[in-house]
């Protein structure tokens, strides 16, 4: 073998090794952050369906107290729809005993489920709303092998919106999301929506999937986004059907015609507080922003419930 052929062989081997390493890195991050195989929906809610793990957003005592309301007092109904990619998606539907056209869809966060939104749902219910609490794909009782990070979930929430309108054509719908749920609601805002959707409440949502994962790579692993996130995006596109860069909340709120209230805690170290300003500045719709001083991630409602709920009620009254 001559010198030229040896160089070609070395170059090919180096390229193959690099490609293999990137594939491994991309696959590892995909499995860490996106992949989540779930068996599918169940026929009825059970207490053990609530996973009290270290990633939980809301204090356990709050969830357990409100879980009793959901399970034993709310008279909830299990409802399902089919997603655009034929997944069975589950939600808890709770009709208010006082007949009303007011609805809220409460949208949970990453590695959570609908039951963990019960404290928010209960508050809206007490204010006279009908409530729909969906389990996002690959969470709770909904089918799915991967987490949508809000991008595919935006289409699922639109299906839930249409589900409500089919039942109640005069419905006035509020979207209320926390963390990934807030990002989902904001991604929904960039689509063509029926006039029934009146207001979006976005509590501690990220500006884009790419920016959030870049932040998490640096915080958790002390790694730059290149080449790790680029490799993961390729794997996610192949396996989950979406591109991490395309899943941009900023781009979606820039198209929104629906009023959005942004809420964020200034001590949030999971979704950086600065992301609220990015979203607020990008939004071209009626908008307001509220900072909850001293609040960690998804703890705004715990840190200052009066400011939290008064701000929401005032915003809804102004635009719905």
PDB file of C-alpha atoms in Angstrom:
ATOM      1  CA  UNK A   1       0.000   0.000   0.000  1.00  0.00           C
ATOM      2  CA  UNK A   2       1.455   3.338  -1.041  1.00  0.00           C
ATOM      3  CA  UNK A   3       1.531   6.483   1.109  1.00  0.00           C
ATOM      4  CA  UNK A   4      -1.469   8.040  -0.654  1.00  0.00           C
ATOM      5  CA  UNK A   5      -3.621   4.971  -0.037  1.00  0.00           C
ATOM      6  CA  UNK A   6      -2.541   4.865   3.604  1.00  0.00           C
ATOM      7  CA  UNK A   7      -3.608   8.489   4.064  1.00  0.00           C
ATOM      8  CA  UNK A   8      -6.972   7.719   2.477  1.00  0.00           C
ATOM      9  CA  UNK A   9      -7.441   4.753   4.809  1.00  0.00           C
ATOM     10  CA  UNK A  10      -6.493   6.798   7.866  1.00  0.00           C
ATOM     11  CA  UNK A  11      -8.815   9.600   6.776  1.00  0.00           C
ATOM     12  CA  UNK A  12     -11.675   7.158   6.225  1.00  0.00           C
ATOM     13  CA  UNK A  13     -11.089   5.495   9.601  1.00  0.00           C
ATOM     14  CA  UNK A  14     -10.969   8.863  11.380  1.00  0.00           C
ATOM     15  CA  UNK A  15     -14.177   9.938   9.661  1.00  0.00           C
ATOM     16  CA  UNK A  16     -15.923   6.689  10.558  1.00  0.00           C
ATOM     17  CA  UNK A  17     -14.756   6.970  14.172  1.00  0.00           C
ATOM     18  CA  UNK A  18     -15.976  10.559  14.407  1.00  0.00           C
ATOM     19  CA  UNK A  19     -19.322   9.648  12.869  1.00  0.00           C
ATOM     20  CA  UNK A  20     -19.697   6.744  15.300  1.00  0.00           C
ATOM     21  CA  UNK A  21     -18.840   8.947  18.252  1.00  0.00           C
ATOM     22  CA  UNK A  22     -21.343  11.598  17.188  1.00  0.00           C
ATOM     23  CA  UNK A  23     -24.020   8.950  16.638  1.00  0.00           C
ATOM     24  CA  UNK A  24     -23.356   7.590  20.129  1.00  0.00           C
ATOM     25  CA  UNK A  25     -23.472  11.071  21.663  1.00  0.00           C
ATOM     26  CA  UNK A  26     -26.655  11.954  19.804  1.00  0.00           C
ATOM     27  CA  UNK A  27     -28.299   8.688  20.768  1.00  0.00           C
ATOM     28  CA  UNK A  28     -27.267   9.105  24.422  1.00  0.00           C
ATOM     29  CA  UNK A  29     -28.730  12.603  24.699  1.00  0.00           C
ATOM     30  CA  UNK A  30     -31.897  11.543  22.856  1.00  0.00           C
ATOM     31  CA  UNK A  31     -32.400   8.677  25.307  1.00  0.00           C
ATOM     32  CA  UNK A  32     -31.630  10.981  28.248  1.00  0.00           C
ATOM     33  CA  UNK A  33     -33.903  13.855  27.270  1.00  0.00           C
ATOM     34  CA  UNK A  34     -36.492  12.752  24.690  1.00  0.00           C
ATOM     35  CA  UNK A  35     -37.012   9.001  24.706  1.00  0.00           C
ATOM     36  CA  UNK A  36     -39.650   7.839  27.169  1.00  0.00           C
ATOM     37  CA  UNK A  37     -41.405   4.590  26.362  1.00  0.00           C
ATOM     38  CA  UNK A  38     -44.877   4.480  27.905  1.00  0.00           C
ATOM     39  CA  UNK A  39     -47.240   1.507  27.827  1.00  0.00           C
ATOM     40  CA  UNK A  40     -50.301   3.599  27.014  1.00  0.00           C
ATOM     41  CA  UNK A  41     -53.556   4.813  28.515  1.00  0.00           C
ATOM     42  CA  UNK A  42     -55.373   3.115  31.363  1.00  0.00           C
ATOM     43  CA  UNK A  43     -59.126   2.852  31.825  1.00  0.00           C
ATOM     44  CA  UNK A  44     -59.263   4.629  35.158  1.00  0.00           C
ATOM     45  CA  UNK A  45     -57.028   6.826  37.281  1.00  0.00           C
ATOM     46  CA  UNK A  46     -55.130   5.062  40.055  1.00  0.00           C
ATOM     47  CA  UNK A  47     -53.133   6.597  42.861  1.00  0.00           C
ATOM     48  CA  UNK A  48     -49.970   4.812  41.784  1.00  0.00           C
ATOM     49  CA  UNK A  49     -50.119   6.610  38.441  1.00  0.00           C
ATOM     50  CA  UNK A  50     -48.762   9.674  40.236  1.00  0.00           C
ATOM     51  CA  UNK A  51     -44.978   9.387  40.088  1.00  0.00           C
ATOM     52  CA  UNK A  52     -43.472  11.327  42.978  1.00  0.00           C
ATOM     53  CA  UNK A  53     -39.924  11.523  41.680  1.00  0.00           C
ATOM     54  CA  UNK A  54     -37.063  13.962  41.960  1.00  0.00           C
ATOM     55  CA  UNK A  55     -38.096  15.843  38.816  1.00  0.00           C
ATOM     56  CA  UNK A  56     -41.453  16.851  40.245  1.00  0.00           C
ATOM     57  CA  UNK A  57     -42.281  20.564  39.866  1.00  0.00           C
ATOM     58  CA  UNK A  58     -44.785  20.980  42.715  1.00  0.00           C
ATOM     59  CA  UNK A  59     -44.325  20.112  46.416  1.00  0.00           C
ATOM     60  CA  UNK A  60     -45.595  16.618  47.194  1.00  0.00           C
ATOM     61  CA  UNK A  61     -47.935  17.730  49.968  1.00  0.00           C
ATOM     62  CA  UNK A  62     -49.720  20.103  47.569  1.00  0.00           C
ATOM     63  CA  UNK A  63     -50.151  17.393  44.943  1.00  0.00           C
ATOM     64  CA  UNK A  64     -51.341  14.736  47.342  1.00  0.00           C
ATOM     65  CA  UNK A  65     -53.909  17.067  48.874  1.00  0.00           C
ATOM     66  CA  UNK A  66     -55.322  18.064  45.517  1.00  0.00           C
ATOM     67  CA  UNK A  67     -55.106  14.526  44.165  1.00  0.00           C
ATOM     68  CA  UNK A  68     -57.755  13.618  46.735  1.00  0.00           C
ATOM     69  CA  UNK A  69     -59.996  16.302  45.223  1.00  0.00           C
ATOM     70  CA  UNK A  70     -59.367  15.067  41.680  1.00  0.00           C
ATOM     71  CA  UNK A  71     -59.916  11.422  42.460  1.00  0.00           C
ATOM     72  CA  UNK A  72     -62.739  11.540  44.974  1.00  0.00           C
ATOM     73  CA  UNK A  73     -64.509  14.907  44.711  1.00  0.00           C
ATOM     74  CA  UNK A  74     -64.202  16.318  41.198  1.00  0.00           C
ATOM     75  CA  UNK A  75     -66.434  13.812  39.375  1.00  0.00           C
ATOM     76  CA  UNK A  76     -63.851  13.701  36.585  1.00  0.00           C
ATOM     77  CA  UNK A  77     -64.343  11.767  33.369  1.00  0.00           C
ATOM     78  CA  UNK A  78     -61.543  10.020  31.466  1.00  0.00           C
ATOM     79  CA  UNK A  79     -61.602  11.137  27.833  1.00  0.00           C
ATOM     80  CA  UNK A  80     -59.359  10.284  24.880  1.00  0.00           C
ATOM     81  CA  UNK A  81     -58.547  11.523  21.392  1.00  0.00           C
ATOM     82  CA  UNK A  82     -56.304  10.318  18.568  1.00  0.00           C
ATOM     83  CA  UNK A  83     -53.239  12.385  17.700  1.00  0.00           C
ATOM     84  CA  UNK A  84     -52.111  13.222  14.171  1.00  0.00           C
ATOM     85  CA  UNK A  85     -49.749  10.230  14.367  1.00  0.00           C
ATOM     86  CA  UNK A  86     -52.413   7.887  15.770  1.00  0.00           C
ATOM     87  CA  UNK A  87     -51.497   7.925  19.468  1.00  0.00           C
ATOM     88  CA  UNK A  88     -54.257   7.598  22.031  1.00  0.00           C
ATOM     89  CA  UNK A  89     -54.062  10.691  24.227  1.00  0.00           C
ATOM     90  CA  UNK A  90     -55.782  10.917  27.610  1.00  0.00           C
ATOM     91  CA  UNK A  91     -57.235  13.770  29.630  1.00  0.00           C
ATOM     92  CA  UNK A  92     -59.348  14.307  32.738  1.00  0.00           C
ATOM     93  CA  UNK A  93     -62.503  16.302  31.940  1.00  0.00           C
ATOM     94  CA  UNK A  94     -64.240  18.025  34.851  1.00  0.00           C
ATOM     95  CA  UNK A  95     -67.524  19.828  34.244  1.00  0.00           C
ATOM     96  CA  UNK A  96     -68.476  22.569  36.667  1.00  0.00           C
ATOM     97  CA  UNK A  97     -71.847  22.033  38.373  1.00  0.00           C
ATOM     98  CA  UNK A  98     -72.705  25.626  37.465  1.00  0.00           C
ATOM     99  CA  UNK A  99     -73.336  25.507  33.725  1.00  0.00           C
ATOM    100  CA  UNK A 100     -70.754  27.663  31.970  1.00  0.00           C
ATOM    101  CA  UNK A 101     -69.023  28.231  28.629  1.00  0.00           C
ATOM    102  CA  UNK A 102     -65.735  29.005  30.387  1.00  0.00           C
ATOM    103  CA  UNK A 103     -63.040  26.344  29.947  1.00  0.00           C
ATOM    104  CA  UNK A 104     -59.401  26.009  30.897  1.00  0.00           C
ATOM    105  CA  UNK A 105     -56.872  23.522  29.569  1.00  0.00           C
ATOM    106  CA  UNK A 106     -54.072  23.071  32.116  1.00  0.00           C
ATOM    107  CA  UNK A 107     -50.847  21.772  30.546  1.00  0.00           C
ATOM    108  CA  UNK A 108     -48.173  20.045  32.613  1.00  0.00           C
ATOM    109  CA  UNK A 109     -44.391  20.123  32.379  1.00  0.00           C
ATOM    110  CA  UNK A 110     -41.520  17.855  31.396  1.00  0.00           C
ATOM    111  CA  UNK A 111     -41.517  14.373  32.982  1.00  0.00           C
ATOM    112  CA  UNK A 112     -44.752  15.193  34.787  1.00  0.00           C
ATOM    113  CA  UNK A 113     -48.406  14.348  34.079  1.00  0.00           C
ATOM    114  CA  UNK A 114     -51.841  15.891  34.118  1.00  0.00           C
ATOM    115  CA  UNK A 115     -52.591  14.848  37.699  1.00  0.00           C
ATOM    116  CA  UNK A 116     -49.742  17.082  38.877  1.00  0.00           C
ATOM    117  CA  UNK A 117     -51.658  20.101  37.514  1.00  0.00           C
ATOM    118  CA  UNK A 118     -54.561  19.414  39.845  1.00  0.00           C
ATOM    119  CA  UNK A 119     -53.862  22.344  42.182  1.00  0.00           C
ATOM    120  CA  UNK A 120     -54.142  24.764  39.226  1.00  0.00           C
ATOM    121  CA  UNK A 121     -57.177  22.933  37.842  1.00  0.00           C
ATOM    122  CA  UNK A 122     -58.934  23.025  41.205  1.00  0.00           C
ATOM    123  CA  UNK A 123     -58.422  26.796  41.478  1.00  0.00           C
ATOM    124  CA  UNK A 124     -59.943  27.405  38.043  1.00  0.00           C
ATOM    125  CA  UNK A 125     -62.794  25.021  38.897  1.00  0.00           C
ATOM    126  CA  UNK A 126     -63.513  27.004  42.056  1.00  0.00           C
ATOM    127  CA  UNK A 127     -63.603  30.139  39.885  1.00  0.00           C
ATOM    128  CA  UNK A 128     -66.404  28.551  37.844  1.00  0.00           C
ATOM    129  CA  UNK A 129     -64.502  26.953  34.931  1.00  0.00           C
ATOM    130  CA  UNK A 130     -64.906  23.622  33.242  1.00  0.00           C
ATOM    131  CA  UNK A 131     -61.482  21.960  33.242  1.00  0.00           C
ATOM    132  CA  UNK A 132     -59.597  19.720  30.840  1.00  0.00           C
ATOM    133  CA  UNK A 133     -56.319  18.271  32.150  1.00  0.00           C
ATOM    134  CA  UNK A 134     -54.436  16.426  29.390  1.00  0.00           C
ATOM    135  CA  UNK A 135     -51.567  13.996  29.766  1.00  0.00           C
ATOM    136  CA  UNK A 136     -49.107  15.050  27.079  1.00  0.00           C
ATOM    137  CA  UNK A 137     -47.755  12.359  24.760  1.00  0.00           C
ATOM    138  CA  UNK A 138     -45.417   9.910  26.540  1.00  0.00           C
ATOM    139  CA  UNK A 139     -46.679  11.121  29.911  1.00  0.00           C
ATOM    140  CA  UNK A 140     -49.291   9.880  32.341  1.00  0.00           C
ATOM    141  CA  UNK A 141     -51.943   7.744  30.644  1.00  0.00           C
ATOM    142  CA  UNK A 142     -51.198   8.923  27.091  1.00  0.00           C
ATOM    143  CA  UNK A 143     -49.368   6.811  24.551  1.00  0.00           C
ATOM    144  CA  UNK A 144     -46.008   7.732  23.061  1.00  0.00           C
ATOM    145  CA  UNK A 145     -42.367   6.696  22.976  1.00  0.00           C
ATOM    146  CA  UNK A 146     -40.844  10.178  22.949  1.00  0.00           C
ATOM    147  CA  UNK A 147     -41.384  13.540  24.637  1.00  0.00           C
ATOM    148  CA  UNK A 148     -42.653  16.175  22.217  1.00  0.00           C
ATOM    149  CA  UNK A 149     -41.034  19.132  24.074  1.00  0.00           C
ATOM    150  CA  UNK A 150     -44.066  21.179  23.042  1.00  0.00           C
ATOM    151  CA  UNK A 151     -43.566  20.892  19.296  1.00  0.00           C
ATOM    152  CA  UNK A 152     -45.731  17.890  18.513  1.00  0.00           C
ATOM    153  CA  UNK A 153     -47.749  18.635  21.651  1.00  0.00           C
ATOM    154  CA  UNK A 154     -48.948  21.918  20.121  1.00  0.00           C
ATOM    155  CA  UNK A 155     -50.871  19.895  17.542  1.00  0.00           C
ATOM    156  CA  UNK A 156     -52.231  17.631  20.279  1.00  0.00           C
ATOM    157  CA  UNK A 157     -53.513  20.619  22.267  1.00  0.00           C
ATOM    158  CA  UNK A 158     -55.248  21.973  19.165  1.00  0.00           C
ATOM    159  CA  UNK A 159     -57.006  18.588  18.939  1.00  0.00           C
ATOM    160  CA  UNK A 160     -58.102  19.027  22.561  1.00  0.00           C
ATOM    161  CA  UNK A 161     -59.327  22.555  21.780  1.00  0.00           C
ATOM    162  CA  UNK A 162     -61.450  21.144  18.955  1.00  0.00           C
ATOM    163  CA  UNK A 163     -62.650  18.386  21.293  1.00  0.00           C
ATOM    164  CA  UNK A 164     -64.049  21.045  23.642  1.00  0.00           C
ATOM    165  CA  UNK A 165     -65.587  23.107  20.837  1.00  0.00           C
ATOM    166  CA  UNK A 166     -67.326  20.038  19.426  1.00  0.00           C
ATOM    167  CA  UNK A 167     -68.964  19.583  22.822  1.00  0.00           C
ATOM    168  CA  UNK A 168     -69.525  23.285  23.496  1.00  0.00           C
ATOM    169  CA  UNK A 169     -69.479  25.511  20.411  1.00  0.00           C
ATOM    170  CA  UNK A 170     -69.676  28.666  22.546  1.00  0.00           C
ATOM    171  CA  UNK A 171     -66.714  27.669  24.690  1.00  0.00           C
ATOM    172  CA  UNK A 172     -64.330  30.398  25.815  1.00  0.00           C
ATOM    173  CA  UNK A 173     -61.014  28.631  26.333  1.00  0.00           C
ATOM    174  CA  UNK A 174     -57.985  29.581  28.418  1.00  0.00           C
ATOM    175  CA  UNK A 175     -54.679  27.740  27.995  1.00  0.00           C
ATOM    176  CA  UNK A 176     -52.610  27.584  31.172  1.00  0.00           C
ATOM    177  CA  UNK A 177     -49.224  25.874  31.010  1.00  0.00           C
ATOM    178  CA  UNK A 178     -46.301  25.420  33.382  1.00  0.00           C
ATOM    179  CA  UNK A 179     -42.688  24.839  32.247  1.00  0.00           C
ATOM    180  CA  UNK A 180     -42.835  22.617  29.136  1.00  0.00           C
ATOM    181  CA  UNK A 181     -46.590  23.127  29.344  1.00  0.00           C
ATOM    182  CA  UNK A 182     -46.054  26.883  29.042  1.00  0.00           C
ATOM    183  CA  UNK A 183     -43.792  26.343  26.040  1.00  0.00           C
ATOM    184  CA  UNK A 184     -46.466  24.093  24.544  1.00  0.00           C
ATOM    185  CA  UNK A 185     -49.173  26.713  25.037  1.00  0.00           C
ATOM    186  CA  UNK A 186     -46.956  29.361  23.443  1.00  0.00           C
ATOM    187  CA  UNK A 187     -46.220  27.053  20.511  1.00  0.00           C
ATOM    188  CA  UNK A 188     -49.971  26.604  20.094  1.00  0.00           C
ATOM    189  CA  UNK A 189     -50.299  30.408  19.902  1.00  0.00           C
ATOM    190  CA  UNK A 190     -48.417  30.522  16.599  1.00  0.00           C
ATOM    191  CA  UNK A 191     -50.981  28.373  14.802  1.00  0.00           C
ATOM    192  CA  UNK A 192     -54.321  29.372  13.305  1.00  0.00           C
ATOM    193  CA  UNK A 193     -56.680  29.044  16.257  1.00  0.00           C
ATOM    194  CA  UNK A 194     -60.437  29.274  16.576  1.00  0.00           C
ATOM    195  CA  UNK A 195     -61.750  32.465  18.159  1.00  0.00           C
ATOM    196  CA  UNK A 196     -62.829  30.355  21.135  1.00  0.00           C
ATOM    197  CA  UNK A 197     -59.243  30.509  22.449  1.00  0.00           C
ATOM    198  CA  UNK A 198     -59.142  33.749  24.404  1.00  0.00           C
ATOM    199  CA  UNK A 199     -56.010  33.867  26.554  1.00  0.00           C
ATOM    200  CA  UNK A 200     -52.751  31.989  27.156  1.00  0.00           C
ATOM    201  CA  UNK A 201     -51.027  31.873  30.551  1.00  0.00           C
ATOM    202  CA  UNK A 202     -47.360  30.856  30.224  1.00  0.00           C
ATOM    203  CA  UNK A 203     -45.706  30.075  33.563  1.00  0.00           C
ATOM    204  CA  UNK A 204     -41.888  29.668  33.345  1.00  0.00           C
ATOM    205  CA  UNK A 205     -41.718  28.492  29.736  1.00  0.00           C
ATOM    206  CA  UNK A 206     -38.469  28.209  27.764  1.00  0.00           C
ATOM    207  CA  UNK A 207     -37.676  30.303  24.699  1.00  0.00           C
ATOM    208  CA  UNK A 208     -36.799  27.326  22.510  1.00  0.00           C
ATOM    209  CA  UNK A 209     -35.989  23.657  22.902  1.00  0.00           C
ATOM    210  CA  UNK A 210     -32.515  24.333  21.515  1.00  0.00           C
ATOM    211  CA  UNK A 211     -31.759  27.082  24.050  1.00  0.00           C
ATOM    212  CA  UNK A 212     -33.147  25.071  26.951  1.00  0.00           C
ATOM    213  CA  UNK A 213     -31.088  21.987  26.090  1.00  0.00           C
ATOM    214  CA  UNK A 214     -28.019  24.169  25.519  1.00  0.00           C
ATOM    215  CA  UNK A 215     -28.505  25.569  29.007  1.00  0.00           C
ATOM    216  CA  UNK A 216     -29.032  22.104  30.516  1.00  0.00           C
ATOM    217  CA  UNK A 217     -25.939  20.685  28.785  1.00  0.00           C
ATOM    218  CA  UNK A 218     -23.854  23.442  30.311  1.00  0.00           C
ATOM    219  CA  UNK A 219     -25.450  23.223  33.763  1.00  0.00           C
ATOM    220  CA  UNK A 220     -25.617  19.452  34.187  1.00  0.00           C
ATOM    221  CA  UNK A 221     -22.722  18.186  32.077  1.00  0.00           C
ATOM    222  CA  UNK A 222     -20.459  21.240  31.586  1.00  0.00           C
ATOM    223  CA  UNK A 223     -20.615  20.620  27.837  1.00  0.00           C
ATOM    224  CA  UNK A 224     -21.065  22.979  24.851  1.00  0.00           C
ATOM    225  CA  UNK A 225     -23.980  22.461  22.472  1.00  0.00           C
ATOM    226  CA  UNK A 226     -21.599  21.630  19.604  1.00  0.00           C
ATOM    227  CA  UNK A 227     -21.327  18.854  18.597  1.00  0.00           C
ATOM    228  CA  UNK A 228     -23.514  17.189  21.226  1.00  0.00           C
ATOM    229  CA  UNK A 229     -26.823  18.933  20.599  1.00  0.00           C
ATOM    230  CA  UNK A 230     -26.344  18.888  16.834  1.00  0.00           C
ATOM    231  CA  UNK A 231     -25.909  15.124  16.942  1.00  0.00           C
ATOM    232  CA  UNK A 232     -28.906  14.737  19.252  1.00  0.00           C
ATOM    233  CA  UNK A 233     -31.021  16.822  16.883  1.00  0.00           C
ATOM    234  CA  UNK A 234     -30.240  14.448  14.018  1.00  0.00           C
ATOM    235  CA  UNK A 235     -31.262  11.448  16.143  1.00  0.00           C
ATOM    236  CA  UNK A 236     -34.416  13.239  17.334  1.00  0.00           C
ATOM    237  CA  UNK A 237     -35.380  14.078  13.751  1.00  0.00           C
ATOM    238  CA  UNK A 238     -34.976  10.440  12.712  1.00  0.00           C
ATOM    239  CA  UNK A 239     -36.639   8.841  15.738  1.00  0.00           C
ATOM    240  CA  UNK A 240     -39.137  11.422  16.956  1.00  0.00           C
ATOM    241  CA  UNK A 241     -39.855  13.251  13.730  1.00  0.00           C
ATOM    242  CA  UNK A 242     -38.927  16.796  14.711  1.00  0.00           C
ATOM    243  CA  UNK A 243     -35.860  19.029  14.644  1.00  0.00           C
ATOM    244  CA  UNK A 244     -34.723  20.528  17.960  1.00  0.00           C
ATOM    245  CA  UNK A 245     -33.916  23.874  16.315  1.00  0.00           C
ATOM    246  CA  UNK A 246     -37.273  24.076  14.584  1.00  0.00           C
ATOM    247  CA  UNK A 247     -39.073  23.686  17.919  1.00  0.00           C
ATOM    248  CA  UNK A 248     -38.831  27.404  18.639  1.00  0.00           C
ATOM    249  CA  UNK A 249     -41.240  29.022  21.058  1.00  0.00           C
ATOM    250  CA  UNK A 250     -39.961  32.481  20.080  1.00  0.00           C
ATOM    251  CA  UNK A 251     -40.879  31.938  16.441  1.00  0.00           C
ATOM    252  CA  UNK A 252     -44.350  30.795  17.428  1.00  0.00           C
ATOM    253  CA  UNK A 253     -45.204  33.681  19.783  1.00  0.00           C
ATOM    254  CA  UNK A 254     -44.055  36.088  17.067  1.00  0.00           C
ATOM    255  CA  UNK A 255     -47.044  34.835  15.034  1.00  0.00           C
ATOM    256  CA  UNK A 256     -49.521  34.849  17.912  1.00  0.00           C
ATOM    257  CA  UNK A 257     -52.795  36.755  17.769  1.00  0.00           C
ATOM    258  CA  UNK A 258     -53.863  35.428  21.174  1.00  0.00           C
ATOM    259  CA  UNK A 259     -53.066  37.519  24.279  1.00  0.00           C
ATOM    260  CA  UNK A 260     -50.305  35.973  26.401  1.00  0.00           C
ATOM    261  CA  UNK A 261     -49.467  36.520  30.065  1.00  0.00           C
ATOM    262  CA  UNK A 262     -45.869  35.502  30.830  1.00  0.00           C
ATOM    263  CA  UNK A 263     -45.029  34.578  34.444  1.00  0.00           C
ATOM    264  CA  UNK A 264     -41.576  33.641  35.740  1.00  0.00           C
ATOM    265  CA  UNK A 265     -39.706  33.371  39.018  1.00  0.00           C
ATOM    266  CA  UNK A 266     -36.492  35.367  39.237  1.00  0.00           C
ATOM    267  CA  UNK A 267     -34.720  32.503  41.053  1.00  0.00           C
ATOM    268  CA  UNK A 268     -35.485  29.910  38.385  1.00  0.00           C
ATOM    269  CA  UNK A 269     -32.346  27.853  37.734  1.00  0.00           C
ATOM    270  CA  UNK A 270     -33.976  25.256  35.458  1.00  0.00           C
ATOM    271  CA  UNK A 271     -35.530  27.517  32.827  1.00  0.00           C
ATOM    272  CA  UNK A 272     -33.530  30.757  33.096  1.00  0.00           C
ATOM    273  CA  UNK A 273     -35.508  33.830  34.131  1.00  0.00           C
ATOM    274  CA  UNK A 274     -34.036  35.734  31.161  1.00  0.00           C
ATOM    275  CA  UNK A 275     -36.041  33.573  28.784  1.00  0.00           C
ATOM    276  CA  UNK A 276     -39.243  35.356  29.804  1.00  0.00           C
ATOM    277  CA  UNK A 277     -37.973  38.629  28.354  1.00  0.00           C
ATOM    278  CA  UNK A 278     -36.976  36.891  25.125  1.00  0.00           C
ATOM    279  CA  UNK A 279     -40.485  35.536  24.739  1.00  0.00           C
ATOM    280  CA  UNK A 280     -42.161  38.768  25.797  1.00  0.00           C
ATOM    281  CA  UNK A 281     -40.094  40.854  23.369  1.00  0.00           C
ATOM    282  CA  UNK A 282     -40.768  38.434  20.501  1.00  0.00           C
ATOM    283  CA  UNK A 283     -44.541  38.314  21.018  1.00  0.00           C
ATOM    284  CA  UNK A 284     -46.554  40.552  18.688  1.00  0.00           C
ATOM    285  CA  UNK A 285     -49.868  39.994  20.464  1.00  0.00           C
ATOM    286  CA  UNK A 286     -51.422  41.728  23.488  1.00  0.00           C
ATOM    287  CA  UNK A 287     -49.118  40.724  26.318  1.00  0.00           C
ATOM    288  CA  UNK A 288     -48.048  41.258  29.895  1.00  0.00           C
ATOM    289  CA  UNK A 289     -45.269  39.839  32.056  1.00  0.00           C
ATOM    290  CA  UNK A 290     -45.144  39.191  35.788  1.00  0.00           C
ATOM    291  CA  UNK A 291     -42.038  38.440  37.859  1.00  0.00           C
ATOM    292  CA  UNK A 292     -42.546  36.492  41.065  1.00  0.00           C
ATOM    293  CA  UNK A 293     -39.687  37.486  43.349  1.00  0.00           C
ATOM    294  CA  UNK A 294     -37.833  34.648  45.055  1.00  0.00           C
ATOM    295  CA  UNK A 295     -39.609  31.897  43.115  1.00  0.00           C
ATOM    296  CA  UNK A 296     -37.730  28.840  41.874  1.00  0.00           C
ATOM    297  CA  UNK A 297     -38.759  26.879  38.804  1.00  0.00           C
ATOM    298  CA  UNK A 298     -42.527  26.213  38.686  1.00  0.00           C
ATOM    299  CA  UNK A 299     -42.907  27.556  42.229  1.00  0.00           C
ATOM    300  CA  UNK A 300     -44.462  30.937  41.421  1.00  0.00           C
ATOM    301  CA  UNK A 301     -47.903  29.842  42.594  1.00  0.00           C
ATOM    302  CA  UNK A 302     -46.371  28.610  45.870  1.00  0.00           C
ATOM    303  CA  UNK A 303     -44.120  31.639  46.443  1.00  0.00           C
ATOM    304  CA  UNK A 304     -46.761  34.323  45.955  1.00  0.00           C
ATOM    305  CA  UNK A 305     -50.229  32.886  45.276  1.00  0.00           C
ATOM    306  CA  UNK A 306     -52.015  36.238  45.636  1.00  0.00           C
ATOM    307  CA  UNK A 307     -49.932  37.987  42.968  1.00  0.00           C
ATOM    308  CA  UNK A 308     -50.053  34.880  40.801  1.00  0.00           C
ATOM    309  CA  UNK A 309     -53.819  34.454  40.744  1.00  0.00           C
ATOM    310  CA  UNK A 310     -54.707  38.154  40.817  1.00  0.00           C
ATOM    311  CA  UNK A 311     -52.496  38.717  37.768  1.00  0.00           C
ATOM    312  CA  UNK A 312     -54.121  35.812  35.934  1.00  0.00           C
ATOM    313  CA  UNK A 313     -57.672  36.872  36.796  1.00  0.00           C
ATOM    314  CA  UNK A 314     -57.025  40.494  35.784  1.00  0.00           C
ATOM    315  CA  UNK A 315     -55.476  39.435  32.487  1.00  0.00           C
ATOM    316  CA  UNK A 316     -58.342  37.078  31.667  1.00  0.00           C
ATOM    317  CA  UNK A 317     -60.895  39.768  32.548  1.00  0.00           C
ATOM    318  CA  UNK A 318     -59.146  42.189  30.218  1.00  0.00           C
ATOM    319  CA  UNK A 319     -58.970  39.959  27.154  1.00  0.00           C
ATOM    320  CA  UNK A 320     -61.681  37.302  27.358  1.00  0.00           C
TER     321      UNK A 320
END
